[in-house]
Amino acid sequence: MVQSSLRTQIVGLVGIMLVGAMAVYLVLATRVVSADKEASVYDVNALVAGTVAQQIGRTVDGIADKLRYFGQEYEITPGDAERRARSLFDADSAVLSLEVFKRTEGGFERSFLFVDNRRLAALNLTADDLTEARKRTPAPLDAVQQAGVVLQNASLAPDLALVRLSSTTADGKAVVIADLRPEWLLSAVATSSVYKVFLVDRLGRVLAHPDSEQVIKREDLSALPVVKDALGGKLARGTEEYEVSGVSQVAAFARVENGVGAVIVQVPRDEVFKATRELSRRSLLFAVGVVSLALVLAVLLGRRVTRPLRELQETLMVISRGNFGVEVPVAGPSEIRAVGAALNEMSRELVRRSEQLQTTNAQLVQSEKLSAVGELAASVAHEVKNPMVGIVGFAQLGQESTDPAESLEYFKLIEQDAFRANKILQNLLEFSRPPEMEFEALGPNDVVLGAMALCVHQLQMQGVRVETALATGLSSIRGNSNQLRQVLLNLMLNAGQAMEGSPRKLITVSTSRPEAGFVEIKVGDTGPGLAADVKDKLFKPFFTTKRRGQGTGLGLSVSRSIVEAHRGSIRAEGAPGAGATFIIRLPEVS
Ligand code: ADP
């Protein structure tokens, strides 16, 4: 699994938490507001429908009472009926005409007609318009007898909106009819662009409506669920939700008590929840703003947290490259400070350990060197013995000689041998000095020849021949000649020891440039070669196949650490019976 960075995780976590919290909050808030709004819209609809129905009931009853009264009284003073009608309906400006029908043997007969021409003129109407309307919508005289009061739509297309209120007198002998402007019925209702309040008759046709077109057309709304409920159901009031040409509506109804019809209040659902939707939209914008701000803050916070971590990481990289002792500034949050302090402590400890290791290593190199010196002791003694024999011999010859010129010659020979002995001892002394870590530019061939000078006599004494194949024109290497000499000396002495029982005893030391930038020094022998299990362990400290007291098992491991300190490598080749070759690869000085 790919691990994302700490900063990405912090930002991701904050983002997920915020988006989650905001989403839950928005859903809950919208739900609560919607439910609350829905409940209140139902209540308001029902309340408005009830109030308007009551008001219409009262208004209709008021006029119906007056009509009844008029039907009883209009004949008391003959010829005065019109004046009575005027004074009785003076306050009811919607009343445009009055008719009285009397019951006779064969049915009903109109006995009185009054038309308020002034009111008609103000509405740009004439008495003929009313006559036409009456003709088109005859008075429901029989129905009035049964119901007591009937309200009907008597509108006349194309532009006369009219309602007709009919009432029987108390004795049932007459029916009084008034033509009225429909606005009167809904005048009490403040018109709203959202809420639609209208009145339907007992068959579901529009009686009064804010849109007079609907009144004139006598729109039949009996199919509307709310109208069906209002006229057919048992309840006098109720609410309903339905669709009108794809638009969802929330509606309420209330029947007018005197039975003339029902009031309907209807509002599109979309309009009701407009505010809720707006609230959701704004809340969403607000949430997006808050989440974006929080993410920016999280990015900044993440950067603050991860910056010290990055510094820690960089310092660790520096330490891992071997630069112990580098420290980080101890800053940032407490946890990071603790890690920083621990890292610094580790870095200091590494310096201490590394110093200890270097000292131990130096001691190891030195002891290994002294062991090599021990191995060389026989050949050194042999080397020094030769000049000593010469010195003693020449000294004796000098004493016996009487010729001063001859004596001088012996002295010169004594001096030469003394120098030779001194040179051998100096060479050995220089090699056995404790290691200095100074590096300088060295010729690879010089290093080989220096090492050979130390051990060639020893090897000759063991019957080993040493051959060289030194390349010319090699670049210099950077190193410590004493240490590199120690490595080669060790390899050659090992080869000499390995060939003790071999019939052919030859060591070949060669130098070459196998590829650009590198120099190789090879030490090959004609000994028994390397068994696979020996080859694996050659460079491990204390690995030896020699008898106790003969080998320390440290020669090759020390050699490897010296070569690696020179940024080089050492490896061994050679199968059993095929001799062994040790190859040292060192970088050229660029
Ligand atoms: P030591 O010489 O004290 O044993 P070294 O680390 O120098 O320790 O060598 C480890 C072992 O590697 C030797 O004991 C020997 O078995 C093996 N070895 C080293 N050089 C050669 C060689 N030229 N041929 C065969 N075996 C070798």
mmCIF file of C-alpha atoms and ligand atoms in Angstrom, residues 490-491 494-495 497-498 525 528-530 534 538 543-546 550-557 580 582, ligand 1:
data_model
loop_
_atom_site.group_PDB
_atom_site.id
_atom_site.type_symbol
_atom_site.label_atom_id
_atom_site.label_comp_id
_atom_site.label_asym_id
_atom_site.label_seq_id
_atom_site.Cartn_x
_atom_site.Cartn_y
_atom_site.Cartn_z
ATOM 1 C CA ASN A 490 49.745 -9.638 4.317
ATOM 2 C CA LEU A 491 48.567 -11.015 0.966
ATOM 3 C CA ASN A 494 49.542 -15.525 3.193
ATOM 4 C CA ALA A 495 50.360 -16.726 -0.340
ATOM 5 C CA GLN A 497 52.317 -19.811 3.704
ATOM 6 C CA ALA A 498 49.578 -21.317 1.513
ATOM 7 C CA ASP A 525 49.754 -17.606 -6.220
ATOM 8 C CA PRO A 528 46.019 -24.909 -3.161
ATOM 9 C CA GLY A 529 43.371 -22.284 -4.069
ATOM 10 C CA LEU A 530 40.162 -21.576 -2.122
ATOM 11 C CA VAL A 534 36.631 -20.891 3.001
ATOM 12 C CA LEU A 538 37.897 -15.303 4.233
ATOM 13 C CA PHE A 543 38.629 -16.835 10.563
ATOM 14 C CA THR A 544 41.727 -18.944 10.104
ATOM 15 C CA THR A 545 42.568 -22.425 8.886
ATOM 16 C CA LYS A 546 46.031 -22.248 10.369
ATOM 17 C CA GLN A 550 50.204 -19.679 13.634
ATOM 18 C CA GLY A 551 47.434 -17.433 12.471
ATOM 19 C CA THR A 552 45.236 -14.784 14.103
ATOM 20 C CA GLY A 553 42.508 -14.824 11.478
ATOM 21 C CA LEU A 554 42.672 -11.038 11.391
ATOM 22 C CA GLY A 555 44.946 -10.387 8.390
ATOM 23 C CA LEU A 556 42.281 -10.317 5.669
ATOM 24 C CA SER A 557 39.631 -8.596 7.786
ATOM 25 C CA ALA A 580 44.267 -18.014 -5.297
ATOM 26 C CA PHE A 582 43.350 -11.443 -4.331
HETATM 27 P P1 ADP B 1 45.550 -15.880 9.107
HETATM 28 O O1 ADP B 1 46.534 -15.737 8.026
HETATM 29 O O2 ADP B 1 46.019 -15.444 10.448
HETATM 30 O O3 ADP B 1 44.889 -17.249 9.136
HETATM 31 P P2 ADP B 1 44.019 -14.235 7.378
HETATM 32 O O4 ADP B 1 42.779 -13.408 7.637
HETATM 33 O O5 ADP B 1 45.124 -13.525 6.765
HETATM 34 O O6 ADP B 1 44.354 -14.876 8.764
HETATM 35 O O7 ADP B 1 43.591 -15.455 6.492
HETATM 36 C C1 ADP B 1 42.461 -16.209 6.799
HETATM 37 C C2 ADP B 1 42.480 -17.532 6.086
HETATM 38 O O8 ADP B 1 42.331 -17.356 4.690
HETATM 39 C C3 ADP B 1 43.709 -18.312 6.224
HETATM 40 O O9 ADP B 1 43.746 -19.057 7.441
HETATM 41 C C4 ADP B 1 43.661 -19.218 5.012
HETATM 42 O O10 ADP B 1 42.878 -20.361 5.270
HETATM 43 C C5 ADP B 1 42.952 -18.385 3.994
HETATM 44 N N1 ADP B 1 43.888 -17.824 3.007
HETATM 45 C C6 ADP B 1 44.438 -16.594 3.000
HETATM 46 N N2 ADP B 1 45.221 -16.397 1.920
HETATM 47 C C7 ADP B 1 45.171 -17.538 1.189
HETATM 48 C C8 ADP B 1 45.780 -17.989 -0.041
HETATM 49 N N3 ADP B 1 46.610 -17.191 -0.745
HETATM 50 N N4 ADP B 1 45.499 -19.236 -0.475
HETATM 51 C C9 ADP B 1 44.655 -20.063 0.223
HETATM 52 N N5 ADP B 1 44.057 -19.713 1.386
HETATM 53 C C10 ADP B 1 44.309 -18.459 1.883
#
